[in-house]
mmCIF file of N, CA and C in Angstrom:
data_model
loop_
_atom_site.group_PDB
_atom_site.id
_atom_site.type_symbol
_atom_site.label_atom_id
_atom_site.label_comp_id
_atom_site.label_asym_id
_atom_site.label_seq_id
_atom_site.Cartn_x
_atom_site.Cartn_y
_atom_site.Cartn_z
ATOM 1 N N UNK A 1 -7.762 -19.889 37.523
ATOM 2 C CA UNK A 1 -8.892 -20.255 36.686
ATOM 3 C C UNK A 1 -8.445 -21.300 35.674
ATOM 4 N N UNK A 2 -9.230 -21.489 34.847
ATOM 5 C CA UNK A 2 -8.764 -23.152 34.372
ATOM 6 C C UNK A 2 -7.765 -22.519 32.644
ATOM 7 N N UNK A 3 -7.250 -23.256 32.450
ATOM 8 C CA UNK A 3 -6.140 -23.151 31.857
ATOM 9 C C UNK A 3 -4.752 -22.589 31.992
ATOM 10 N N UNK A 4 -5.445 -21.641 33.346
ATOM 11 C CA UNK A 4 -3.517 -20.879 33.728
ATOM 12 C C UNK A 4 -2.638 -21.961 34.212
ATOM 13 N N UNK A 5 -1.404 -21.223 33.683
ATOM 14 C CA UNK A 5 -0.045 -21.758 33.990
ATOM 15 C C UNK A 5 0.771 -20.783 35.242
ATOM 16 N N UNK A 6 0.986 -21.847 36.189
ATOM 17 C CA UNK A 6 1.779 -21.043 37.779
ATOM 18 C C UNK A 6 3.020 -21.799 37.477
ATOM 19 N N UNK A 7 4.059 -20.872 38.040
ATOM 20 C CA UNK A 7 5.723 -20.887 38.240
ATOM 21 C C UNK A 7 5.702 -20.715 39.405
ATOM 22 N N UNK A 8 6.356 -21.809 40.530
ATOM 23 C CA UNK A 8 6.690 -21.631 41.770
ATOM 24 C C UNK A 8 8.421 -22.099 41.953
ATOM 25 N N UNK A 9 9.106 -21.506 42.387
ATOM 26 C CA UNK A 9 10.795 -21.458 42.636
ATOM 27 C C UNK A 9 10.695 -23.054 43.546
ATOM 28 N N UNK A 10 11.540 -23.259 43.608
ATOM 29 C CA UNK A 10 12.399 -24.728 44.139
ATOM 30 C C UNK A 10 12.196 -24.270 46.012
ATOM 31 N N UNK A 11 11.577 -24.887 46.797
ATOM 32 C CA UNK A 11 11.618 -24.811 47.904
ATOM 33 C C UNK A 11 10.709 -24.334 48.725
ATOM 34 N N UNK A 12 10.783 -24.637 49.691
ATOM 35 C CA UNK A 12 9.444 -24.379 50.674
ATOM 36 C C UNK A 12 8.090 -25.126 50.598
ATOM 37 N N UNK A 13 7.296 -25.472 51.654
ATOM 38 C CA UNK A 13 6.481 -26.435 51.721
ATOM 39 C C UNK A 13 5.247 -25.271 51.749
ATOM 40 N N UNK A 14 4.313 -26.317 51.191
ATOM 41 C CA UNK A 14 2.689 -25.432 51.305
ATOM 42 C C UNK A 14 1.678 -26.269 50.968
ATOM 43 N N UNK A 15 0.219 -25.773 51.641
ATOM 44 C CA UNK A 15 -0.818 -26.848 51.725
ATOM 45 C C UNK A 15 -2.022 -26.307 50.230
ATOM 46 N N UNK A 16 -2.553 -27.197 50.064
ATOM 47 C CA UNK A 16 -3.240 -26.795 48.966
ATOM 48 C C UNK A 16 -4.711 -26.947 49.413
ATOM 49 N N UNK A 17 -5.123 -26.372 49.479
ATOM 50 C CA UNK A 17 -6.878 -25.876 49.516
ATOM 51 C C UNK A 17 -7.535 -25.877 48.446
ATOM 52 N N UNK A 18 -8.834 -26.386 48.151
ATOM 53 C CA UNK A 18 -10.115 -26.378 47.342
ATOM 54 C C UNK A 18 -10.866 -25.294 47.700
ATOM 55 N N UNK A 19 -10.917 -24.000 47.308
ATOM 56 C CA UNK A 19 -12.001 -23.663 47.977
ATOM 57 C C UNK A 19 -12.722 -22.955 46.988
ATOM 58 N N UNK A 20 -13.078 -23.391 45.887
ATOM 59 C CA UNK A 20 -14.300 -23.748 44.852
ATOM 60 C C UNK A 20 -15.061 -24.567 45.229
ATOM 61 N N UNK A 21 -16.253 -24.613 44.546
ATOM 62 C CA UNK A 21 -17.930 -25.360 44.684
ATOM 63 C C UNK A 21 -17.658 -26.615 43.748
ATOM 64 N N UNK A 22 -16.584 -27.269 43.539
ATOM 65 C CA UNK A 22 -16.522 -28.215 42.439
ATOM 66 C C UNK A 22 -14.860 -28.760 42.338
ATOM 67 N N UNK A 23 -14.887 -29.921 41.812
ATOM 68 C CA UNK A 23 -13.169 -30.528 41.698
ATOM 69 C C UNK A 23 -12.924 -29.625 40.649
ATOM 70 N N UNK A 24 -11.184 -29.817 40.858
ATOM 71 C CA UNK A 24 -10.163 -29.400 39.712
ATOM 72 C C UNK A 24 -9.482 -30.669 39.345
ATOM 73 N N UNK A 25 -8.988 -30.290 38.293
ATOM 74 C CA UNK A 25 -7.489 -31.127 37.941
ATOM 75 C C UNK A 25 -6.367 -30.070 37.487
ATOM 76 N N UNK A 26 -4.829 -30.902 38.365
ATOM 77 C CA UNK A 26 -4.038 -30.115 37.586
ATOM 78 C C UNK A 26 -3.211 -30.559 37.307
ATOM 79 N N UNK A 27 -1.950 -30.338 36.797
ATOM 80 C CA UNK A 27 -0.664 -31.026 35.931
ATOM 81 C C UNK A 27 0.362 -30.245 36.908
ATOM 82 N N UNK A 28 0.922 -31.103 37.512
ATOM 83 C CA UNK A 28 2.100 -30.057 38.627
ATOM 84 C C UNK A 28 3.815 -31.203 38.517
ATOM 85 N N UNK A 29 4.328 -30.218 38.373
ATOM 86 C CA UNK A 29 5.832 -30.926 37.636
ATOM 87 C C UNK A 29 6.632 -30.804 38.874
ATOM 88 N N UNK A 30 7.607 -31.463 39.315
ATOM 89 C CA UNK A 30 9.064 -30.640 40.002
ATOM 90 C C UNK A 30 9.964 -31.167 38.971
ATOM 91 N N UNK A 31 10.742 -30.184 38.822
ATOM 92 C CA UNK A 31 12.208 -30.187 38.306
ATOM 93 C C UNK A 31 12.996 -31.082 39.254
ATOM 94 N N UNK A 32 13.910 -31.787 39.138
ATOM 95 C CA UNK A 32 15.190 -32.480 39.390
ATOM 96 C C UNK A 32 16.588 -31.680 39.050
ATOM 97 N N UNK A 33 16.850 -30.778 38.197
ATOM 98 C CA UNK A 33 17.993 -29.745 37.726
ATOM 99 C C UNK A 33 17.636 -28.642 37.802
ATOM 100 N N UNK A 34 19.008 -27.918 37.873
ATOM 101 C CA UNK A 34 18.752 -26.921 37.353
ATOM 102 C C UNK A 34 18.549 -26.426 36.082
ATOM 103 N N UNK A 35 18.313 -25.472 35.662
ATOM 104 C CA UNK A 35 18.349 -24.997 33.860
ATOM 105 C C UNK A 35 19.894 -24.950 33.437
ATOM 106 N N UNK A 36 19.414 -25.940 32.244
ATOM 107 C CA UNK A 36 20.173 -25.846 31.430
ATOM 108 C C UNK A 36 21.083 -24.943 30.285
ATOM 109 N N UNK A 37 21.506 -24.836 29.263
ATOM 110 C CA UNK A 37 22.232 -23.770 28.549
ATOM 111 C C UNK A 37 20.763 -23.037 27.854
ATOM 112 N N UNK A 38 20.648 -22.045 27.563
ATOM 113 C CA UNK A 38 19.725 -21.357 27.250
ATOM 114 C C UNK A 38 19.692 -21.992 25.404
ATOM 115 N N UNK A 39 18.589 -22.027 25.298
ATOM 116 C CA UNK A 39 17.878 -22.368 24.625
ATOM 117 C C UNK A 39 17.448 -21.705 23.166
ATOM 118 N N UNK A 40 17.892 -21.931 21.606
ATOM 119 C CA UNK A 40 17.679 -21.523 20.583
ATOM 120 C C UNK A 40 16.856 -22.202 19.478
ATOM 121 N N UNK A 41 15.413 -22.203 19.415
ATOM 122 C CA UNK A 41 14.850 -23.150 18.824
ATOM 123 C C UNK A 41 14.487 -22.530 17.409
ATOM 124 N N UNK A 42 14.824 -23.598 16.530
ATOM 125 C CA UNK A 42 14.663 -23.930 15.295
ATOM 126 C C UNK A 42 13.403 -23.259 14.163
ATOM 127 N N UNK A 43 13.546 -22.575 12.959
ATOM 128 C CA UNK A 43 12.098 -22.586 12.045
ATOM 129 C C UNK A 43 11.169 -23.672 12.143
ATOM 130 N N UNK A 44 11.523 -24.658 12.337
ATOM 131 C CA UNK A 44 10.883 -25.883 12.281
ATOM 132 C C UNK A 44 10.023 -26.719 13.819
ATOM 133 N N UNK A 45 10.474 -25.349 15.312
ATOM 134 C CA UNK A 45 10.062 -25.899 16.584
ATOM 135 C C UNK A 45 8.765 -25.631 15.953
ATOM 136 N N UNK A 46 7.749 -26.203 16.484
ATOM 137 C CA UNK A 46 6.135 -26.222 16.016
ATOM 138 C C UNK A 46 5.366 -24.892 16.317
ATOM 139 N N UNK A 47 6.203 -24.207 17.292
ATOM 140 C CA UNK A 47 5.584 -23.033 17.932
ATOM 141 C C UNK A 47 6.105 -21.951 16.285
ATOM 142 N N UNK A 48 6.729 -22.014 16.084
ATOM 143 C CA UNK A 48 7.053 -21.462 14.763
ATOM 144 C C UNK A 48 6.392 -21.915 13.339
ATOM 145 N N UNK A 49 6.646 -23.023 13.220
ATOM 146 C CA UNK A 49 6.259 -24.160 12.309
ATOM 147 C C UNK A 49 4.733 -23.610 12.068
ATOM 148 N N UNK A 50 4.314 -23.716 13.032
ATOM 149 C CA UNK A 50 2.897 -24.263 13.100
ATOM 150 C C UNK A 50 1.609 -23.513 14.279
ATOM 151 N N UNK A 51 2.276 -22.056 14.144
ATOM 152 C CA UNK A 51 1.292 -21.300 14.973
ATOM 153 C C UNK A 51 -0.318 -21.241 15.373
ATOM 154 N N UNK A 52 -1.158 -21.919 14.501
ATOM 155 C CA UNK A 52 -2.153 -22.008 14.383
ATOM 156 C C UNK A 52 -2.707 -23.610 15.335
ATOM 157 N N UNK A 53 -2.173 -24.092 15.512
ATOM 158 C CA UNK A 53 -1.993 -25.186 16.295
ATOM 159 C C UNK A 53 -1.483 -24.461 17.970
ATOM 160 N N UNK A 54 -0.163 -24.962 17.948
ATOM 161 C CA UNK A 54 0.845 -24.325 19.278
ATOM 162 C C UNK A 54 0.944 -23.025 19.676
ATOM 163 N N UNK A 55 0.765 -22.865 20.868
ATOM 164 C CA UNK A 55 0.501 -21.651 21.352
ATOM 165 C C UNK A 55 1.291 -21.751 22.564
ATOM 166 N N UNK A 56 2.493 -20.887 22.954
ATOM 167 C CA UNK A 56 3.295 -20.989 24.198
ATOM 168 C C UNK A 56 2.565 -20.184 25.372
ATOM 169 N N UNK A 57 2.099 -21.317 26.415
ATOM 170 C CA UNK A 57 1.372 -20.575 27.840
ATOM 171 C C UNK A 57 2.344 -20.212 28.345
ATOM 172 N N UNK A 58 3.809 -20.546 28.825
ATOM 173 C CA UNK A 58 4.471 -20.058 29.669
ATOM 174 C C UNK A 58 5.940 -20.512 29.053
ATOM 175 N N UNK A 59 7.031 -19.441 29.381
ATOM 176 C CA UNK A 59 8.388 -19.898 29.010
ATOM 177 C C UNK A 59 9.630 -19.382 30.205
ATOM 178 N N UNK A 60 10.057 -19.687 30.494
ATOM 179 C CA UNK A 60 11.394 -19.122 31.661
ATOM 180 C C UNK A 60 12.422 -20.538 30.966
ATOM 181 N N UNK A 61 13.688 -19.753 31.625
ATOM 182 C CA UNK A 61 15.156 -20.780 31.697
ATOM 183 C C UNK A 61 14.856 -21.978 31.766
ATOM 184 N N UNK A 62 13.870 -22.427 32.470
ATOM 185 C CA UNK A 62 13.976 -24.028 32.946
ATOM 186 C C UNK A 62 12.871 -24.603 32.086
ATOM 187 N N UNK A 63 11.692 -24.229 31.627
ATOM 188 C CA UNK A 63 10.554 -24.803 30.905
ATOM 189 C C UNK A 63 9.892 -23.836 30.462
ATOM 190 N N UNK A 64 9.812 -24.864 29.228
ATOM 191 C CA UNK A 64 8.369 -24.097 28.542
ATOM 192 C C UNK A 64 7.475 -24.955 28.412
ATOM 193 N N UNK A 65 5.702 -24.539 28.194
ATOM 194 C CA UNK A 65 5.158 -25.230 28.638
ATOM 195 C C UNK A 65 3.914 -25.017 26.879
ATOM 196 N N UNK A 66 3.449 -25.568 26.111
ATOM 197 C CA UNK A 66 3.572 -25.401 24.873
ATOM 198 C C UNK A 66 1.427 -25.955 24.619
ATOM 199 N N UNK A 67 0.844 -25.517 24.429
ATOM 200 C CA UNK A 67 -0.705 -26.464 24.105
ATOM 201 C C UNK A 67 -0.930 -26.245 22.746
ATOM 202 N N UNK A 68 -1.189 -27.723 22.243
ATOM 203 C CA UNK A 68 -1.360 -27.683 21.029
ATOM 204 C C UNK A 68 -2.871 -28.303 20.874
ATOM 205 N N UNK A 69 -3.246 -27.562 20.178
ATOM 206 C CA UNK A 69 -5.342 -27.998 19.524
ATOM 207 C C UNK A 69 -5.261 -28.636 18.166
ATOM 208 N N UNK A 70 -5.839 -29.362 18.142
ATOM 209 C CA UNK A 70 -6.367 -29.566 16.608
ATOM 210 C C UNK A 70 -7.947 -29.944 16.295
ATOM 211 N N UNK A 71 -7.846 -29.265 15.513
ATOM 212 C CA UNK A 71 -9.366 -29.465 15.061
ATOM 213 C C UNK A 71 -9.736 -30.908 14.196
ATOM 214 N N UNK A 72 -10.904 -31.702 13.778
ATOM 215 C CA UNK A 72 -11.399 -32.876 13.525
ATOM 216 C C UNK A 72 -10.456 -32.618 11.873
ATOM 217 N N UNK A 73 -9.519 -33.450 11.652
ATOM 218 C CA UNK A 73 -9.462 -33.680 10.048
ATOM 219 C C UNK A 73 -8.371 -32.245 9.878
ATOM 220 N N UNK A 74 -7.718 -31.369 10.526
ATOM 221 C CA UNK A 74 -6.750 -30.369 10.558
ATOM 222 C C UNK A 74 -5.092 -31.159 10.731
ATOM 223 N N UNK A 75 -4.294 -30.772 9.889
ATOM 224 C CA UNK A 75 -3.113 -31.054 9.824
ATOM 225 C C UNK A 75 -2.317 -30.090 9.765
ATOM 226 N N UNK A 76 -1.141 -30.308 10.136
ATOM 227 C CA UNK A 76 0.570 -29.895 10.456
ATOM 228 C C UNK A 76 1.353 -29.868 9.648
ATOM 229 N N UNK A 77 2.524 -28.780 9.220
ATOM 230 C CA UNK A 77 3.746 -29.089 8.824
ATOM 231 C C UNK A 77 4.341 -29.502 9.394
ATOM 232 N N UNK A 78 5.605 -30.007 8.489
ATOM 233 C CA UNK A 78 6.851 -30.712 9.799
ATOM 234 C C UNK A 78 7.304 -30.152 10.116
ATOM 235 N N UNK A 79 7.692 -30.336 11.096
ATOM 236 C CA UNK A 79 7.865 -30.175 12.659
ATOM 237 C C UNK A 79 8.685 -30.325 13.228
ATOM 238 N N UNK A 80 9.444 -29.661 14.201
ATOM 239 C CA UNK A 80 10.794 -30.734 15.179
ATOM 240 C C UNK A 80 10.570 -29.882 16.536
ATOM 241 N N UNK A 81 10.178 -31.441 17.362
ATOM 242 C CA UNK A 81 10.118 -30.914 18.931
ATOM 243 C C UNK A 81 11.332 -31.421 19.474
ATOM 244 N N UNK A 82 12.017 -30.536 19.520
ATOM 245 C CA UNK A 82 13.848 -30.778 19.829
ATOM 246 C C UNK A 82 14.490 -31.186 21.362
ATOM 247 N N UNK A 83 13.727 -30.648 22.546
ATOM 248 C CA UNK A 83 13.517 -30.962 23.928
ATOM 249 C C UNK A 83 12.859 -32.221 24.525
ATOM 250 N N UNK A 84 13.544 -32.610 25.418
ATOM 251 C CA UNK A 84 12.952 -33.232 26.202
ATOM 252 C C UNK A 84 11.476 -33.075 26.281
ATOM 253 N N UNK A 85 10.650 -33.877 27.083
ATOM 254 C CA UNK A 85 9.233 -33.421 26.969
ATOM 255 C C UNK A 85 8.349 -34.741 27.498
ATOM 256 N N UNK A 86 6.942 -34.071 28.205
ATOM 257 C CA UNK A 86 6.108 -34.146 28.703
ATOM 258 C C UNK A 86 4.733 -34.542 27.910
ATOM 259 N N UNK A 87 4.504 -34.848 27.365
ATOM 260 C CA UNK A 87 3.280 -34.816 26.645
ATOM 261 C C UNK A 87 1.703 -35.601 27.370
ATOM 262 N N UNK A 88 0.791 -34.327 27.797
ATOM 263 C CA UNK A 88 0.156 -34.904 28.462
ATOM 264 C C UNK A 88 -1.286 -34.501 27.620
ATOM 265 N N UNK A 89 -2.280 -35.727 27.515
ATOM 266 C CA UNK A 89 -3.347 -35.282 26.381
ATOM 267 C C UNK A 89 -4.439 -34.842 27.486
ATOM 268 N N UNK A 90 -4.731 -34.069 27.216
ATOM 269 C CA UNK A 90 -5.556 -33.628 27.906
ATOM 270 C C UNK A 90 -7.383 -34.070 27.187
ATOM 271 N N UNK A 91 -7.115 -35.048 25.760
ATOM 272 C CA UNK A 91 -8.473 -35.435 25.508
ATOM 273 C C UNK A 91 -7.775 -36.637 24.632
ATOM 274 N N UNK A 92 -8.795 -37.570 24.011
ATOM 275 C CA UNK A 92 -7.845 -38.465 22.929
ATOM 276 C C UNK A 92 -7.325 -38.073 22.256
ATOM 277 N N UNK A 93 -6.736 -38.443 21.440
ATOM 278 C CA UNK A 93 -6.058 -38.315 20.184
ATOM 279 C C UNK A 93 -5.897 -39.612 19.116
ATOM 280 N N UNK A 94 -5.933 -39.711 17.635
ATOM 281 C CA UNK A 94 -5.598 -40.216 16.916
ATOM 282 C C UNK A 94 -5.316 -39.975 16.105
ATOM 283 N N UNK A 95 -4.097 -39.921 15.214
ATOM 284 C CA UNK A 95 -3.597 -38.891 14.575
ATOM 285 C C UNK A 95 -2.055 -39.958 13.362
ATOM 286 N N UNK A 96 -2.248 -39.740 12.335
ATOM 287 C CA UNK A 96 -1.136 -40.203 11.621
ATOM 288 C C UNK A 96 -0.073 -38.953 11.504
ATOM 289 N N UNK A 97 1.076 -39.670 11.086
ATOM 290 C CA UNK A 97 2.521 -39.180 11.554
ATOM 291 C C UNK A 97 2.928 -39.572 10.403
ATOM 292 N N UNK A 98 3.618 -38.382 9.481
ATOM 293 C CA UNK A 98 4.647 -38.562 8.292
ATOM 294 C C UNK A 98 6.039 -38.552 9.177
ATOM 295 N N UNK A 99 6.686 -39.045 8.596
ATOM 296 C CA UNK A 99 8.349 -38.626 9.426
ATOM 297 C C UNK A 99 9.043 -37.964 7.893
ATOM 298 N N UNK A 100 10.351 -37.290 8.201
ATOM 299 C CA UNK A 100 10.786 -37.239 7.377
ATOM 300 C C UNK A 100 11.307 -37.622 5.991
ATOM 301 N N UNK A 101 11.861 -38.874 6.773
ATOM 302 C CA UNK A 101 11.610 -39.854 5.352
ATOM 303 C C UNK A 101 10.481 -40.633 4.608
ATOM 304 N N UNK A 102 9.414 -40.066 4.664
ATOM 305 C CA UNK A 102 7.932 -40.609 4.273
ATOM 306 C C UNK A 102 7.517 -41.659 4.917
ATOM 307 N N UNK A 103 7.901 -42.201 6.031
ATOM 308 C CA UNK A 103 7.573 -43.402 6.436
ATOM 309 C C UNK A 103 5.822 -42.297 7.396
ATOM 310 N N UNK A 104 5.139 -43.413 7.237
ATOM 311 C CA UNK A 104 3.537 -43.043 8.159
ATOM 312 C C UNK A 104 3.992 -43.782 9.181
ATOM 313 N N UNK A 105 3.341 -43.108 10.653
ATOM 314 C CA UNK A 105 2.875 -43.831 11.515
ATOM 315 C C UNK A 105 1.232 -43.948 12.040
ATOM 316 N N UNK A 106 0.735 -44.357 12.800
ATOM 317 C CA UNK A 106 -0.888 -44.276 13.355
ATOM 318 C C UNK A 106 -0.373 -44.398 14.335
ATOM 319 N N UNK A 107 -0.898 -43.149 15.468
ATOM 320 C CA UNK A 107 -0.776 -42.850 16.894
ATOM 321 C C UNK A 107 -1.986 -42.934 17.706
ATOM 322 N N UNK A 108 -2.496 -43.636 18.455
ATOM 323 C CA UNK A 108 -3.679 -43.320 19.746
ATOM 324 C C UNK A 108 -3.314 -43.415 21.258
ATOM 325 N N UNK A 109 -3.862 -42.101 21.366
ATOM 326 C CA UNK A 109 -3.524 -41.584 23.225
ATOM 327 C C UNK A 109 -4.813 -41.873 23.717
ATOM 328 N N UNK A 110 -5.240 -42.230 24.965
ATOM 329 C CA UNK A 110 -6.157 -41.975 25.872
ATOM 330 C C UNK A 110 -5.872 -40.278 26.378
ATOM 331 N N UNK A 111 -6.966 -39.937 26.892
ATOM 332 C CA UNK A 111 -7.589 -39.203 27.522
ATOM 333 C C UNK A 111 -6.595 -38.776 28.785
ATOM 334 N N UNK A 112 -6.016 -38.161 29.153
ATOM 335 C CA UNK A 112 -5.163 -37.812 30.290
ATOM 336 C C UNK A 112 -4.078 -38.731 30.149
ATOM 337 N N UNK A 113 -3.716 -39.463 28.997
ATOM 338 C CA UNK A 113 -2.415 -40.071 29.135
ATOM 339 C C UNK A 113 -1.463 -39.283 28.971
ATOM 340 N N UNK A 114 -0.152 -39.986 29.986
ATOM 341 C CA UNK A 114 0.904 -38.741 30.110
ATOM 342 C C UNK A 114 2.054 -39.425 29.236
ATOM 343 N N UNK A 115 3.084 -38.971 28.491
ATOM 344 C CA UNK A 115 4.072 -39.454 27.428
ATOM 345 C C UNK A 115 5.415 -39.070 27.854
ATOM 346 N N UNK A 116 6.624 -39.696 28.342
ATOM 347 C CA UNK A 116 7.846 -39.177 27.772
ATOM 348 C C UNK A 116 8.360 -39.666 27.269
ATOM 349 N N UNK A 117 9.136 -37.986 26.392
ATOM 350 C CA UNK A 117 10.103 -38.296 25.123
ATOM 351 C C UNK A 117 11.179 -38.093 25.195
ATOM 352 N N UNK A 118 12.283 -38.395 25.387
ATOM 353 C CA UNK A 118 13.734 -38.461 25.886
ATOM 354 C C UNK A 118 14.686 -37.591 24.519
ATOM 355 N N UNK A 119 13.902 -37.801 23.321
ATOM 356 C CA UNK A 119 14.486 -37.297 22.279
ATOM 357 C C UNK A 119 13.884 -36.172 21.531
ATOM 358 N N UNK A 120 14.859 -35.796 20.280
ATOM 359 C CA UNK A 120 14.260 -34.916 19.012
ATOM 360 C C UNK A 120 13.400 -35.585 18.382
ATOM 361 N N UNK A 121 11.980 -35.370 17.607
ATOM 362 C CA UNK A 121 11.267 -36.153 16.992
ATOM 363 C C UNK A 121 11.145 -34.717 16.215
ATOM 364 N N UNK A 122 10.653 -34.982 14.402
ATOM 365 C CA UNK A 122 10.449 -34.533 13.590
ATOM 366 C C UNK A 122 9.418 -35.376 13.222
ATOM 367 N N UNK A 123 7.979 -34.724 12.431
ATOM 368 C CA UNK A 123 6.985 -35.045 11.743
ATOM 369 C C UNK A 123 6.035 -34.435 11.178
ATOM 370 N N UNK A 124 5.353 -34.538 10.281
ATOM 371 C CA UNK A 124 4.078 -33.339 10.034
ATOM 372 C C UNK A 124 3.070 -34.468 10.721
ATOM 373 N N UNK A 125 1.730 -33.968 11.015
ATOM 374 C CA UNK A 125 0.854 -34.875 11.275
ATOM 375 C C UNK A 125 -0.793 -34.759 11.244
ATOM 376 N N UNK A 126 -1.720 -35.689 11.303
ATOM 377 C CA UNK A 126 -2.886 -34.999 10.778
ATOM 378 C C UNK A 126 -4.252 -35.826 11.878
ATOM 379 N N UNK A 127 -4.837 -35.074 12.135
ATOM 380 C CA UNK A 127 -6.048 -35.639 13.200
ATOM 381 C C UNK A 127 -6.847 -36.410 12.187
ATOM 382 N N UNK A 128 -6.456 -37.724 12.862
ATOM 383 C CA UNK A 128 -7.561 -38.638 12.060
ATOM 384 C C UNK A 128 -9.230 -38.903 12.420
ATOM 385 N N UNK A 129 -9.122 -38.173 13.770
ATOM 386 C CA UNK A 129 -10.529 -38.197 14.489
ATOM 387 C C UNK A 129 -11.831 -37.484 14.097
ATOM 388 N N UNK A 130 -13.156 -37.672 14.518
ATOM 389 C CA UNK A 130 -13.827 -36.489 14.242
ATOM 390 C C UNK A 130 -14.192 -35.512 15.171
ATOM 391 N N UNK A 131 -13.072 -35.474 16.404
ATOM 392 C CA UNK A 131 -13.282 -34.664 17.405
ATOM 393 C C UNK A 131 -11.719 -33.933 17.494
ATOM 394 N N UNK A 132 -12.036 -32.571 17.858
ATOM 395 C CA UNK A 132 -10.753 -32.380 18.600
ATOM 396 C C UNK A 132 -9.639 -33.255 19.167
ATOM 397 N N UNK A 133 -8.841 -32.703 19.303
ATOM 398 C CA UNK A 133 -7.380 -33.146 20.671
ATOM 399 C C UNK A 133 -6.654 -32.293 20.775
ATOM 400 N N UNK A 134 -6.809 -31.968 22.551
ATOM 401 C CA UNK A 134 -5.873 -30.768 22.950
ATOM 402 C C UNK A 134 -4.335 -31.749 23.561
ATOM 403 N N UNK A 135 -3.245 -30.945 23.664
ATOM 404 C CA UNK A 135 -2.280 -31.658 24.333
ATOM 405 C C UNK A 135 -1.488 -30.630 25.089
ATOM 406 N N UNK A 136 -0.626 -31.286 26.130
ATOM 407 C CA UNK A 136 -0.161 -30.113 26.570
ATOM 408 C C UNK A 136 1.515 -30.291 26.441
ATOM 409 N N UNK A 137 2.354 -29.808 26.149
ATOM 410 C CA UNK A 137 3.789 -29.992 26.101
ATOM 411 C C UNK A 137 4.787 -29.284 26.651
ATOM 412 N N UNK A 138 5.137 -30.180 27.700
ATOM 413 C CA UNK A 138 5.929 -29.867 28.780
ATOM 414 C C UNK A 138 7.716 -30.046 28.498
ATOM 415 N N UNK A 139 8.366 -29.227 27.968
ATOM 416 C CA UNK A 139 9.382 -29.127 27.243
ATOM 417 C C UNK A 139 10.749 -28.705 28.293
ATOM 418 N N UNK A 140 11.640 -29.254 28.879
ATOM 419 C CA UNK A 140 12.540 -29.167 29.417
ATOM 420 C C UNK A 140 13.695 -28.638 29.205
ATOM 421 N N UNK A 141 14.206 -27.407 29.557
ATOM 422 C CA UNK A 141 15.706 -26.899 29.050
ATOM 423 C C UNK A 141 16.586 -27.511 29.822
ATOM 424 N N UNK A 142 16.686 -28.666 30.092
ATOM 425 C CA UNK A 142 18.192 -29.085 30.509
ATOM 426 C C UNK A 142 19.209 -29.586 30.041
#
């Protein structure tokens, strides 16, 4: 049903069927590694930080998989998304970005745009829109 998160193991082939009255969309990853050293995240990972926002759908050794909401004009503490990562918006977004050292940024995503982040990023941040933005964050333990 729409928002679940599926875990399928490394291997074996299989066909995918529609057999609903209507399209889907979905977000489907393969790994390239195996999992990495297990994983100790910070007061400051957002899922901590910032519960009211981030909400963890799914977590095992190899990924966690992280959706964050914000409401029109709702803001964040800072933050540190410490993993690798996926960031896929699942609606727009526009949103300013404090960094640590007070510097601002202004951010705009399209609508299903997908993001990677190779690094740690730290920021608080605040929906500049008057609509929602959901996102989804695809966080890598390797």
């Amino acid at each position: 049903k729409a928002g679940d998160v599926r875990w399928d193991p490394a291997g074996g082939m299989h066909t995918s069927e529609n057999t609903g009255a209507g399209s889907y969309r979905i977000i489907e990853v393969e790994l390239k590694q195996p999992s990495g050293k297990p994983v100790t995240f910070s007061p400051l990972d957002p899922v901590s930080a910032d519960p009211r926002h981030y909400k963890v759908l799914f977590d095992n050794p190899q990924v966690r998989i992280v959706r964050a909401r914000y409401g029109p004009g709702e803001s964040a503490p800072m933050h540190e998304h410490a993993l690798k990562r996926l960031t896929v918006n699942l609606s727009a977004q526009k949103v300013r970005l404090t960094l640590p050292n007070g510097e601002k940024r202004e951010l705009s995503r399209k609508a299903e745009e997908v993001v990677w982040s190779a690094g740690p990023a730290s920021h608080s941040e605040v929906n500049l829109d008057k609509e929602a933005f959901e996102v989804i964050l695809i966080e890598l333990k390797q």
